């Protein structure tokens, strides 16, 4: 195999750092560019100052630099049709088209698809009228799950414990149009532990990745506001071989097939946000991309060549993956105040004090010093023989990071470790 492939990764967070890191282990990859990247990614890839939504500049860059493969990180790039444009230009790109990415951007599209193809998920109704939505919610048991049908940066889901709380959410979404003009989906409440099952998909072909679990709430004990994710681990002990087989055969594969039958074949990472109920796994949501921070604990366990996996998926070839038995547990260090407002530009030191993996989520270099540059700043990942071992290593490593403006959760993994 010759090491001659030139790759462009689009994105700037910890997820992209983990993708770049995995690509740098490929025996085929000679050069990695990242647009726009960040201070940590810059150690492994050449960062180019192009915005993730500036598709024409990315197309021009890919032509000019003879890029063999482009990998897309963020949903925002998919939503502006980056894949459609690259394909039009004859450029090889790993990710779903804008239409296929609707499985993430439109809750109603996803719910209708699951209903039509009998993919296990919560029962639902969609509404654009406040009065009808309210009447429906009030005639059903609590808690009520109310979702704004569109991208709302993780803030469009309310699990209401009372009818008053449900009313506030419906007013907010349908009368005050806080997220814009749109519909809401009201779902039955599902109970059980959640897990993230990411699969590389190419039409009907599905190549499963290792399981992970995210921690969405900002504070310890799963309290506080929802965030992009405060930590993750892989593997997930309660996802037994049987649960995994069910999730693959009854959820992920049928969904990939359904997308083909609907005329919107999916190519890219299909992220199943699943919940293990008493009746087996069911879908909470689908995403059309790698999860963040799940990717940061999943990809370091991949022992086979990730370039080969992306390349095979683009062409629909078979590809087998190999995974390490190691356990990985990552803790997000976020700016004080996140997910609300926070300061930027705070100096970070001590990253070289130990050999734990540090994926940069939001960092920059200012006057020669590493500084914070986002809400989520670093993902510190411990690797061990067991999750307890990985947790202990991650905790020891975060304690050595010196920065005045960061907080983190010490209980990542608590659902399986306590
Ligand atoms: P989503 O943006 O659809 O992933 O929803 C965000 C979070 O809300 C999920 O991670 C769940 O914790 C919760 N949630 C969403 N839908 C349901 C449901 N049908 N039943 C219970 N919890 C839910
Ligand atoms: N960690 C959840 C997500 O990537 O959407």
Tab-separated table of C-alpha atoms and ligand atoms in Angstrom, residues 107 122 145 147 157 159 187-191 194 216 226 275 284-285, ligand 1:
chain	number	residue	atom	x	y	z
A	107	UNK	CA	-37.946	15.325	13.206
A	122	UNK	CA	-41.953	6.420	20.457
A	145	UNK	CA	-42.176	14.949	25.149
A	147	UNK	CA	-39.947	18.591	20.091
A	157	UNK	CA	-36.774	19.257	23.195
A	159	UNK	CA	-39.701	16.626	28.595
A	187	UNK	CA	-44.006	11.923	21.467
A	188	UNK	CA	-44.760	9.218	23.993
A	189	UNK	CA	-42.251	9.196	26.855
A	190	UNK	CA	-39.709	6.349	26.766
A	191	UNK	CA	-37.857	5.168	29.867
A	194	UNK	CA	-29.655	5.946	26.408
A	216	UNK	CA	-25.926	15.611	27.933
A	226	UNK	CA	-28.710	20.298	28.245
A	275	UNK	CA	-32.814	4.081	24.428
A	284	UNK	CA	-34.939	8.697	20.305
A	285	UNK	CA	-33.375	10.520	17.358
B	1	LIG	P1	-33.339	14.626	21.097
B	1	LIG	O1	-32.847	15.991	20.725
B	1	LIG	O2	-34.495	14.159	20.286
B	1	LIG	O3	-32.216	13.624	21.178
B	1	LIG	O4	-33.811	14.713	22.603
B	1	LIG	C1	-32.963	15.196	23.636
B	1	LIG	C2	-33.125	14.373	24.886
B	1	LIG	O5	-34.491	14.393	25.330
B	1	LIG	C3	-32.816	12.900	24.671
B	1	LIG	O6	-31.452	12.623	24.779
B	1	LIG	C4	-33.635	12.250	25.768
B	1	LIG	O7	-32.954	12.291	27.000
B	1	LIG	C5	-34.858	13.127	25.859
B	1	LIG	N1	-35.940	12.538	25.052
B	1	LIG	C6	-36.214	12.807	23.767
B	1	LIG	N2	-37.262	12.077	23.331
B	1	LIG	C7	-37.667	11.329	24.364
B	1	LIG	C8	-38.715	10.363	24.561
B	1	LIG	N3	-39.582	10.040	23.589
B	1	LIG	N4	-38.825	9.791	25.779
B	1	LIG	C9	-37.978	10.116	26.776
B	1	LIG	N5	-36.977	11.018	26.668
B	1	LIG	C10	-36.819	11.619	25.482
